[in-house]
CSV table of C-alpha atoms (C1' of nucleotides) in Angstrom, one decimal:
chain,number,residue,atom,x,y,z
A,875,MET,CA,131.9,-21.2,76.4
A,876,ALA,CA,130.0,-18.3,77.9
A,877,LYS,CA,129.0,-19.7,81.2
A,878,ILE,CA,126.7,-18.3,83.8
A,879,LYS,CA,128.6,-16.8,86.6
A,880,SER,CA,127.8,-18.3,90.0
A,881,SER,CA,129.4,-17.9,93.4
A,882,LYS,CA,129.2,-20.2,96.3
A,883,HIS,CA,126.0,-18.6,97.6
A,884,SER,CA,124.1,-18.2,94.4
A,885,THR,CA,123.4,-21.0,92.1
A,886,ARG,CA,123.0,-20.6,88.4
A,887,LYS,CA,119.3,-20.8,88.9
A,888,ASP,CA,119.4,-17.9,91.4
A,889,VAL,CA,121.2,-15.7,88.8
A,890,ILE,CA,118.6,-16.5,86.2
A,891,VAL,CA,115.7,-15.7,88.6
A,892,GLU,CA,117.4,-12.5,89.6
A,893,GLN,CA,118.0,-11.3,86.1
A,894,ALA,CA,114.4,-12.3,85.2
A,895,ALA,CA,113.1,-10.2,88.1
A,896,SER,CA,115.0,-7.2,86.7
A,897,LEU,CA,113.5,-7.7,83.2
A,898,PHE,CA,110.0,-8.5,84.5
A,899,ARG,CA,110.1,-5.3,86.5
A,900,GLU,CA,111.2,-3.3,83.5
A,901,LYS,CA,109.1,-4.7,80.7
A,902,GLY,CA,106.5,-6.9,82.4
A,903,TYR,CA,106.3,-10.7,82.6
A,904,THR,CA,104.5,-11.2,79.3
A,905,ALA,CA,106.6,-8.8,77.3
A,906,THR,CA,109.8,-10.4,78.5
A,907,SER,CA,110.8,-13.3,76.2
A,908,MET,CA,113.1,-16.2,77.2
A,909,ARG,CA,115.5,-14.9,74.5
A,910,ASP,CA,115.6,-11.5,76.2
A,911,LEU,CA,116.4,-13.2,79.5
A,912,ALA,CA,119.0,-15.4,77.8
A,913,GLU,CA,120.8,-12.4,76.4
A,914,LYS,CA,120.8,-10.7,79.7
A,915,VAL,CA,122.2,-13.8,81.4
A,916,GLY,CA,124.8,-14.2,78.6
A,917,VAL,CA,123.6,-17.5,77.2
A,918,GLU,CA,121.4,-19.0,74.5
A,919,ALA,CA,117.7,-19.3,75.3
A,920,ALA,CA,117.7,-23.1,75.3
A,921,SER,CA,120.5,-23.2,77.8
A,922,LEU,CA,118.3,-21.7,80.5
A,923,TYR,CA,116.3,-24.9,80.6
A,924,ASN,CA,119.2,-26.7,82.2
A,925,HIS,CA,118.5,-24.7,85.3
A,926,ILE,CA,114.8,-23.9,85.2
A,927,SER,CA,111.8,-25.9,83.9
A,928,SER,CA,109.8,-23.1,82.5
A,929,LYS,CA,109.2,-19.4,82.3
A,930,ALA,CA,106.3,-19.9,84.6
A,931,GLU,CA,108.5,-21.4,87.3
A,932,ILE,CA,110.6,-18.3,87.5
A,933,LEU,CA,107.6,-16.2,88.3
A,934,GLN,CA,106.4,-18.7,90.9
A,935,GLU,CA,109.8,-18.6,92.5
A,936,ILE,CA,109.7,-14.8,92.7
A,937,CYS,CA,106.2,-14.5,93.9
A,938,PHE,CA,106.2,-17.1,96.6
A,939,THR,CA,109.6,-16.2,98.0
A,940,VAL,CA,108.4,-12.6,98.5
A,941,ALA,CA,105.0,-13.7,99.9
A,942,THR,CA,106.7,-16.1,102.4
A,943,GLU,CA,109.1,-13.3,103.6
A,944,PHE,CA,106.2,-10.9,104.3
A,945,MET,CA,104.1,-13.6,106.0
A,946,SER,CA,106.9,-14.6,108.3
A,947,ASN,CA,107.6,-11.0,109.2
A,948,ILE,CA,104.0,-10.3,110.2
A,949,GLU,CA,103.9,-13.4,112.3
A,950,GLN,CA,106.9,-12.1,114.3
A,951,VAL,CA,105.5,-8.6,114.6
A,952,GLU,CA,102.2,-10.0,116.0
A,953,LEU,CA,104.1,-11.6,118.9
A,954,LYS,CA,106.0,-8.5,119.9
A,955,PRO,CA,104.9,-6.8,123.2
A,956,LYS,CA,104.0,-3.6,121.6
A,957,ASN,CA,100.8,-1.6,121.2
A,958,SER,CA,98.9,-1.8,117.9
A,959,LEU,CA,100.0,1.4,116.3
A,960,GLU,CA,103.6,0.4,116.9
A,961,LYS,CA,103.0,-2.9,115.3
A,962,VAL,CA,101.4,-1.2,112.3
A,963,GLU,CA,104.5,1.0,112.1
A,964,ASP,CA,106.8,-2.0,112.2
A,965,ILE,CA,104.9,-3.7,109.4
A,966,LEU,CA,105.0,-0.6,107.4
A,967,ARG,CA,108.7,-0.1,107.9
A,968,PHE,CA,109.3,-3.7,106.8
A,969,HIS,CA,107.4,-3.1,103.6
A,970,ILE,CA,109.3,0.1,102.9
A,971,ARG,CA,112.6,-1.5,103.4
A,972,MET,CA,111.7,-4.5,101.3
A,973,MET,CA,110.6,-2.2,98.6
A,974,ILE,CA,113.9,-0.2,98.8
A,975,ASN,CA,116.3,-3.1,99.1
A,976,LYS,CA,114.6,-5.9,97.2
A,977,TYR,CA,112.9,-3.6,94.7
A,978,GLU,CA,112.8,-5.8,91.7
A,979,THR,CA,111.5,-9.0,93.3
A,980,VAL,CA,109.0,-7.3,95.5
A,981,TYR,CA,107.7,-5.2,92.7
A,982,VAL,CA,107.3,-8.1,90.3
A,983,SER,CA,105.6,-10.1,92.9
A,984,ASP,CA,103.1,-7.3,93.4
A,985,ARG,CA,102.4,-6.5,89.8
A,986,GLU,CA,102.8,-9.7,87.9
A,987,TRP,CA,101.2,-12.3,90.1
A,988,LYS,CA,98.2,-12.3,87.8
A,989,HIS,CA,100.2,-14.3,85.3
A,990,LEU,CA,100.8,-17.2,87.7
A,991,ASN,CA,99.3,-20.5,86.5
A,992,GLU,CA,97.0,-23.0,88.2
A,993,PRO,CA,97.3,-24.1,90.9
A,994,TYR,CA,99.7,-21.3,91.9
A,995,LEU,CA,97.4,-18.4,91.1
A,996,PRO,CA,94.6,-19.2,93.6
A,997,ASN,CA,97.3,-20.3,96.1
A,998,PHE,CA,99.0,-17.0,95.9
A,999,GLN,CA,95.7,-15.1,96.1
A,1000,ASN,CA,94.9,-17.0,99.3
A,1001,GLN,CA,98.2,-16.1,100.9
A,1002,ARG,CA,97.7,-12.5,99.9
A,1003,ARG,CA,94.2,-12.3,101.3
A,1004,ALA,CA,95.3,-14.0,104.5
A,1005,TYR,CA,98.2,-11.5,104.9
A,1006,ARG,CA,95.9,-8.5,104.4
A,1007,GLN,CA,93.4,-9.9,106.9
A,1008,ARG,CA,96.1,-10.3,109.5
A,1009,PHE,CA,97.3,-6.7,108.9
A,1010,ALA,CA,93.7,-5.5,109.1
A,1011,ALA,CA,93.3,-7.3,112.4
A,1012,VAL,CA,96.2,-5.4,113.9
A,1013,ILE,CA,94.6,-2.1,112.9
A,1014,GLU,CA,91.2,-3.2,114.2
A,1015,GLU,CA,92.8,-4.0,117.5
A,1016,GLY,CA,94.2,-0.5,117.5
A,1017,ILE,CA,90.8,1.0,116.9
A,1018,ARG,CA,89.3,-0.9,119.8
A,1019,ASN,CA,92.2,0.3,122.0
A,1020,GLY,CA,91.6,3.9,121.0
A,1021,GLU,CA,95.0,4.3,119.5
A,1022,ILE,CA,93.8,4.4,115.9
A,1023,LYS,CA,91.1,6.6,114.6
A,1024,SER,CA,87.8,4.9,113.6
A,1025,ILE,CA,88.4,3.8,110.0
A,1026,ASP,CA,87.6,0.9,107.8
A,1027,ALA,CA,90.5,-1.4,108.4
A,1028,PRO,CA,90.6,-3.2,105.0
A,1029,THR,CA,90.6,0.3,103.4
A,1030,ALA,CA,93.5,1.4,105.6
A,1031,VAL,CA,95.5,-1.8,104.6
A,1032,LEU,CA,94.8,-1.1,101.0
A,1033,ILE,CA,96.1,2.4,101.3
A,1034,VAL,CA,99.2,1.5,103.1
A,1035,LEU,CA,100.2,-1.4,100.8
A,1036,HIS,CA,99.6,0.5,97.7
A,1037,ALA,CA,101.3,3.7,98.9
A,1038,VAL,CA,104.4,1.6,99.6
A,1039,SER,CA,104.4,0.3,96.1
A,1040,GLY,CA,104.9,3.9,95.0
A,1041,ILE,CA,108.5,3.5,96.0
A,1042,GLU,CA,109.0,2.2,92.5
A,1043,SER,CA,108.7,5.8,91.3
A,1044,TRP,CA,111.3,6.8,93.8
A,1045,HIS,CA,113.7,4.3,92.4
A,1046,ARG,CA,113.2,5.5,88.9
A,1047,SER,CA,113.4,9.2,89.7
A,1048,LYS,CA,116.6,11.1,89.1
A,1049,ARG,CA,116.8,13.2,92.2
A,1050,LYS,CA,115.9,10.9,95.0
A,1051,ILE,CA,115.8,11.9,98.6
A,1052,PRO,CA,117.9,9.5,100.8
A,1053,ALA,CA,116.3,6.1,101.6
A,1054,ASP,CA,116.0,6.8,105.3
A,1055,GLN,CA,114.3,10.1,104.7
A,1056,LEU,CA,111.9,8.4,102.3
A,1057,GLU,CA,111.1,5.9,105.1
A,1058,GLU,CA,110.6,8.6,107.7
A,1059,ASN,CA,108.3,10.7,105.4
A,1060,MET,CA,106.2,7.7,104.6
A,1061,VAL,CA,105.8,6.7,108.2
A,1062,LEU,CA,105.1,10.3,109.2
A,1063,MET,CA,102.2,10.5,106.7
A,1064,LEU,CA,100.7,7.0,106.9
A,1065,VAL,CA,101.0,6.4,110.6
A,1066,GLY,CA,100.0,10.0,111.2
A,1067,GLY,CA,96.9,9.3,109.1
A,1068,LEU,CA,95.9,6.5,111.4
A,1069,LYS,CA,96.7,7.9,114.7
A,1070,LYS,CA,93.8,9.2,116.7
B,831,MET,CA,76.7,-10.0,59.8
B,832,ALA,CA,77.8,-9.6,63.4
B,833,LYS,CA,78.2,-5.9,63.6
B,834,ILE,CA,79.7,-3.8,66.3
B,835,LYS,CA,76.9,-2.1,68.3
B,836,SER,CA,77.1,1.6,68.4
B,837,SER,CA,74.8,4.3,69.6
B,838,LYS,CA,74.7,8.0,68.6
B,839,HIS,CA,77.2,8.9,71.3
B,840,SER,CA,79.7,6.2,71.0
B,841,THR,CA,81.3,5.3,67.7
B,842,ARG,CA,82.5,1.9,66.8
B,843,LYS,CA,86.0,2.9,67.7
B,844,ASP,CA,84.8,4.0,71.2
B,845,VAL,CA,83.3,0.5,71.7
B,846,ILE,CA,86.6,-1.1,70.7
B,847,VAL,CA,88.6,1.1,73.0
B,848,GLU,CA,86.3,0.5,75.9
B,849,GLN,CA,86.4,-3.3,75.5
B,850,ALA,CA,90.1,-3.1,75.1
B,851,ALA,CA,90.4,-1.2,78.3
B,852,SER,CA,88.5,-4.0,80.0
B,853,LEU,CA,90.8,-6.7,78.7
B,854,PHE,CA,93.9,-4.7,79.2
B,855,ARG,CA,92.9,-4.2,82.8
B,856,GLU,CA,92.1,-7.9,83.3
B,857,LYS,CA,95.1,-9.5,81.5
B,858,GLY,CA,97.5,-6.7,80.8
B,859,TYR,CA,98.2,-5.0,77.4
B,860,THR,CA,100.8,-7.5,76.2
B,861,ALA,CA,98.9,-10.5,77.2
B,862,THR,CA,95.8,-9.3,75.4
B,863,SER,CA,95.7,-10.3,71.7
B,864,MET,CA,93.8,-8.7,69.0
B,865,ARG,CA,91.9,-11.9,68.6
B,866,ASP,CA,90.9,-11.8,72.3
B,867,LEU,CA,89.7,-8.2,71.7
B,868,ALA,CA,87.9,-9.2,68.5
B,869,GLU,CA,86.0,-12.0,70.3
B,870,LYS,CA,84.9,-9.7,73.0
B,871,VAL,CA,83.7,-7.2,70.5
B,872,GLY,CA,82.0,-9.9,68.5
B,873,VAL,CA,83.9,-9.6,65.3
B,874,GLU,CA,86.9,-11.1,63.5
B,875,ALA,CA,90.3,-9.7,64.3
B,876,ALA,CA,90.9,-8.2,60.9
B,877,SER,CA,87.7,-6.3,61.1
B,878,LEU,CA,89.0,-4.2,64.0
B,879,TYR,CA,91.3,-2.5,61.6
B,880,ASN,CA,88.5,-0.7,59.9
B,881,HIS,CA,88.2,1.4,63.0
B,882,ILE,CA,91.6,1.5,64.5
B,883,SER,CA,95.0,1.6,62.9
B,884,SER,CA,96.9,-0.5,65.4
B,885,LYS,CA,96.9,-2.1,68.9
B,886,ALA,CA,99.3,0.6,70.0
B,887,GLU,CA,96.8,3.3,69.0
B,888,ILE,CA,94.2,1.9,71.4
B,889,LEU,CA,96.6,2.2,74.3
B,890,GLN,CA,97.5,5.7,73.3
B,891,GLU,CA,93.9,6.6,73.2
B,892,ILE,CA,93.3,5.3,76.7
B,893,CYS,CA,96.4,6.8,78.3
B,894,PHE,CA,96.1,10.3,76.8
B,895,THR,CA,92.4,10.6,77.4
B,896,VAL,CA,92.9,9.9,81.1
B,897,ALA,CA,96.0,12.1,81.3
B,898,THR,CA,94.2,15.0,79.8
B,899,GLU,CA,91.2,14.6,82.1
B,900,PHE,CA,93.4,14.7,85.2
B,901,MET,CA,95.4,17.6,83.9
B,902,SER,CA,92.4,19.8,83.2
B,903,ASN,CA,91.0,19.0,86.6
B,904,ILE,CA,94.1,20.1,88.5
B,905,GLU,CA,94.1,23.3,86.5
B,906,GLN,CA,90.6,24.1,87.6
B,907,VAL,CA,91.4,23.2,91.2
B,908,GLU,CA,94.4,25.5,91.3
B,909,LEU,CA,92.2,28.5,90.4
B,910,LYS,CA,89.7,27.8,93.2
B,911,PRO,CA,89.6,30.3,96.1
B,912,LYS,CA,90.4,27.7,98.7
B,913,ASN,CA,93.3,27.0,101.0
B,914,SER,CA,95.9,24.4,100.1
B,915,LEU,CA,94.7,21.5,102.1
B,916,GLU,CA,91.2,21.9,100.6
B,917,LYS,CA,92.8,21.9,97.2
B,918,VAL,CA,94.6,18.7,98.0
B,919,GLU,CA,91.4,17.2,99.2
B,920,ASP,CA,89.7,18.2,96.0
B,921,ILE,CA,92.4,16.6,93.9
B,922,LEU,CA,92.3,13.5,96.0
B,923,ARG,CA,88.5,13.2,95.7
B,924,PHE,CA,88.7,13.6,91.9
B,925,HIS,CA,91.3,10.7,91.8
B,926,ILE,CA,89.1,8.5,93.9
B,927,ARG,CA,86.0,9.1,91.9
B,928,MET,CA,87.8,8.6,88.6
B,929,MET,CA,89.1,5.4,90.0
B,930,ILE,CA,85.7,4.3,91.1
B,931,ASN,CA,83.7,5.4,88.0
B,932,LYS,CA,86.2,5.0,85.2
B,933,TYR,CA,88.0,2.1,86.8
B,934,GLU,CA,89.2,0.3,83.7
B,935,THR,CA,90.6,3.2,81.7
B,936,VAL,CA,92.2,4.9,84.6
B,937,TYR,CA,93.8,1.7,85.8
B,938,VAL,CA,95.1,0.8,82.4
B,939,SER,CA,96.5,4.2,81.9
B,940,ASP,CA,98.3,3.9,85.2
B,941,ARG,CA,99.7,0.4,84.8
B,942,GLU,CA,100.3,-0.1,81.1
B,943,TRP,CA,101.7,3.2,79.9
B,944,LYS,CA,105.1,1.6,79.8
B,945,HIS,CA,104.1,-0.2,76.6
B,946,LEU,CA,103.5,3.1,74.7
B,947,ASN,CA,105.7,3.5,71.7
B,948,GLU,CA,107.8,6.4,70.6
B,949,PRO,CA,107.1,9.3,70.5
B,950,TYR,CA,104.1,8.7,72.8
B,951,LEU,CA,106.0,7.2,75.7
B,952,PRO,CA,108.3,10.2,76.5
B,953,ASN,CA,105.4,12.5,75.8
B,954,PHE,CA,103.2,10.7,78.3
B,955,GLN,CA,106.0,10.6,80.9
B,956,ASN,CA,106.4,14.4,80.6
B,957,GLN,CA,102.7,15.0,81.2
B,958,ARG,CA,102.9,12.7,84.1
B,959,ARG,CA,105.9,14.4,85.6
B,960,ALA,CA,104.3,17.8,85.0
B,961,TYR,CA,101.1,16.7,86.8
B,962,ARG,CA,102.9,15.4,89.8
B,963,GLN,CA,104.9,18.6,90.1
B,964,ARG,CA,101.8,20.7,90.1
B,965,PHE,CA,100.3,18.5,92.7
B,966,ALA,CA,103.5,18.8,94.8
B,967,ALA,CA,103.4,22.6,94.4
B,968,VAL,CA,100.0,22.7,96.0
B,969,ILE,CA,101.3,20.7,98.9
B,970,GLU,CA,104.4,22.8,99.3
B,971,GLU,CA,102.2,25.9,99.4
B,972,GLY,CA,100.3,24.2,102.2
B,973,ILE,CA,103.5,23.6,104.1
B,974,ARG,CA,104.5,27.2,103.8
B,975,ASN,CA,101.1,28.2,105.0
B,976,GLY,CA,101.4,26.1,108.0
B,977,GLU,CA,98.3,24.0,107.1
B,978,ILE,CA,100.3,20.9,106.2
B,979,LYS,CA,102.9,19.2,108.3
B,980,SER,CA,106.5,19.5,107.2
B,981,ILE,CA,106.9,16.6,104.7
B,982,ASP,CA,108.7,15.9,101.5
B,983,ALA,CA,106.1,17.0,98.9
B,984,PRO,CA,107.0,14.6,96.1
B,985,THR,CA,106.9,11.7,98.5
B,986,ALA,CA,103.4,12.8,99.7
B,987,VAL,CA,102.2,13.0,96.1
B,988,LEU,CA,103.6,9.5,95.5
B,989,ILE,CA,101.8,8.2,98.5
B,990,VAL,CA,98.5,9.7,97.6
B,991,LEU,CA,98.6,8.7,93.9
B,992,HIS,CA,99.5,5.1,94.6
B,993,ALA,CA,97.2,4.7,97.5
B,994,VAL,CA,94.3,5.7,95.2
B,995,SER,CA,95.3,3.0,92.7
B,996,GLY,CA,94.6,0.5,95.5
B,997,ILE,CA,90.9,1.0,94.7
B,998,GLU,CA,91.5,-1.7,92.1
B,999,SER,CA,91.5,-4.2,95.0
B,1000,TRP,CA,88.3,-2.7,96.2
B,1001,HIS,CA,86.7,-3.3,92.8
B,1002,ARG,CA,87.7,-6.9,92.8
B,1003,SER,CA,86.8,-7.7,96.4
B,1004,LYS,CA,83.6,-9.5,97.1
B,1005,ARG,CA,82.3,-7.6,100.1
B,1006,LYS,CA,82.9,-4.0,99.2
B,1007,ILE,CA,82.0,-1.1,101.4
B,1008,PRO,CA,79.9,1.5,99.6
B,1009,ALA,CA,81.7,3.8,97.3
B,1010,ASP,CA,81.0,7.0,99.3
B,1011,GLN,CA,82.3,5.3,102.5
B,1012,LEU,CA,85.4,4.2,100.6
B,1013,GLU,CA,86.0,7.8,99.6
B,1014,GLU,CA,85.5,9.2,103.1
B,1015,ASN,CA,87.8,6.7,104.6
B,1016,MET,CA,90.5,7.4,102.1
B,1017,VAL,CA,90.2,11.1,102.6
B,1018,LEU,CA,90.2,10.7,106.4
B,1019,MET,CA,93.4,8.8,106.3
B,1020,LEU,CA,95.3,10.6,103.6
B,1021,VAL,CA,94.3,14.2,104.3
B,1022,GLY,CA,94.6,13.4,108.0
B,1023,GLY,CA,98.1,12.2,107.4
B,1024,LEU,CA,99.0,15.6,105.9
B,1025,LYS,CA,97.2,18.0,108.2
B,1026,LYS,CA,99.4,19.7,110.8
C,470,DT,C1',65.8,1.7,43.9
C,471,DA,C1',70.6,2.4,42.5
C,472,DA,C1',75.2,4.2,43.9
C,473,DA,C1',78.4,5.0,47.3
C,474,DA,C1',80.4,4.2,51.6
C,475,DA,C1',81.1,1.7,55.6
C,476,DT,C1',82.0,-2.5,57.7
C,477,DA,C1',82.5,-7.3,57.7
C,478,DC,C1',84.7,-11.7,56.2
C,479,DT,C1',88.5,-15.3,54.8
C,480,DA,C1',93.1,-16.2,54.0
C,481,DA,C1',97.6,-15.4,54.6
C,482,DC,C1',102.2,-13.2,55.8
C,483,DA,C1',106.5,-12.9,58.5
C,484,DA,C1',108.0,-12.5,63.0
C,485,DC,C1',108.1,-14.1,67.4
C,486,DT,C1',106.7,-17.3,71.3
C,487,DG,C1',108.2,-21.1,74.9
C,488,DT,C1',110.2,-25.3,74.6
C,489,DT,C1',112.5,-29.8,73.1
C,490,DA,C1',116.1,-33.0,70.9
C,491,DG,C1',120.6,-34.2,70.2
C,492,DG,C1',125.2,-33.4,70.4
C,493,DA,C1',129.6,-30.6,71.6
C,494,DA,C1',132.4,-28.5,75.1
C,495,DA,C1',133.6,-27.5,79.7
C,496,DA,C1',134.0,-28.5,84.6
C,497,DT,C1',134.3,-31.9,88.2
C,498,DA,C1',135.4,-36.4,90.2
C,499,DA,C1',138.0,-40.6,90.1
D,615,DT,C1',144.8,-38.7,82.9
D,616,DT,C1',140.3,-40.6,82.3
D,617,DA,C1',135.4,-40.9,83.3
D,618,DT,C1',131.3,-38.6,84.6
D,619,DT,C1',128.4,-35.0,85.1
D,620,DT,C1',127.2,-30.4,84.2
D,621,DT,C1',126.4,-26.8,81.1
D,622,DC,C1',126.2,-24.9,76.6
D,623,DC,C1',125.2,-24.9,71.7
D,624,DT,C1',122.6,-25.2,67.1
D,625,DA,C1',118.4,-26.4,64.9
D,626,DA,C1',114.0,-27.0,64.9
D,627,DC,C1',108.9,-27.6,66.5
D,628,DA,C1',104.2,-26.0,66.7
D,629,DG,C1',101.5,-22.3,68.2
D,630,DT,C1',100.6,-17.3,68.5
D,631,DT,C1',101.3,-12.5,67.4
D,632,DG,C1',99.9,-8.0,64.9
D,633,DT,C1',98.7,-6.8,60.5
D,634,DT,C1',97.6,-6.6,55.3
D,635,DA,C1',95.2,-7.8,50.9
D,636,DG,C1',91.3,-8.8,48.5
D,637,DT,C1',86.5,-9.4,48.5
D,638,DA,C1',81.8,-9.9,50.0
D,639,DT,C1',78.0,-7.9,52.5
D,640,DT,C1',75.5,-4.5,54.8
D,641,DT,C1',74.2,0.3,55.7
D,642,DT,C1',73.7,4.9,54.3
D,643,DT,C1',73.1,8.4,50.8
D,644,DA,C1',71.0,10.3,46.7
DNA sequence: TAAAAATACTAACAACTGTTAGGAAAATAA
DNA sequence: TTATTTTCCTAACAGTTGTTAGTATTTTTA
């Protein structure tokens, strides 16, 4: 009967995780029931368990996929032959584009990770902390270089990361400015706020 | 028997709402059960209903108290004989201090309002939108004055508001810089990012 | 101290939660 | 086509949810 659609490049599991991300973003992880998800996917709740092992697993999938993507990006940026402020801008732009293009997953990873179970929760928190420290290190380098104004680097990281998450409001707003303008405005204000 | 503590200036209801805010902040509204709350308050779940009418009412209380506080602040700031950038700074500092001192309530209002019921949800959204528009108007005035760089005002508002919500990470972090330094750093970066 | 009001308790409800068992139907492989 | 594997279904489970009813106990008022 009603069968989950799947193409060559997205397994049934992928479809479930994607729809789950959409619901988790909209209602939150806890407020989303497996029956909600099943309905969205077009299937009975029990059928989901042929493709995933638990609700928790879906959240893990979302959070760690996103975390890995950000981590591998910052590693690449660190290696570039650019000065620090340019690196900061590159990282920032990556965040903005991720938040624009992979809105649901990135947002869920950011807001719902608290509901991860052991041992995934501490694991995720470690990755998160490590990422922020690397980001802060780039900023500190820029301060030493004299490119970036003297500022508490962890605070600057916190500002940038949270500011970007505001793109959620942009997505939900009726009259949106174009995505590329959003990006330029954010870079203008945030990089501008760091520049000496 | 075990009775809810209450002083002259905080009713039993206030105590419940305050503890609820703490739990909602920690675990989220949906993931917090009335039995969790009862335990924290030191009472059986049913007893809570002598003071509140529903779980939903607690969230309403939190969200609208905070919203009103911000709204009345911006009204005062608008009347001050200051230039636009100074007004922006005043509003920003108020947000920062609220987020530092009334952490739990402000954070919950910001993150959990989606779980408000009709007719409170649309009501809250309207207040929120109105607030942001007033904030944006101050920025636009500053752009016309030539005090603030040419930027999309709604985007700037979005950046500022979300950046401030990052103070949650500051609260949870082990080695915090002092609150006043946090404030100065945030102002330095965000107002700096707006200044022409 | 007695009466009234406020606050607590226990017990229970219906609805909903994530998940499993077992079997039917559909898709794929032989 | 037939055999096998994949996917779906219905039914049910044990636990949790917010909330109410009815009653006992404590606090406040008179």
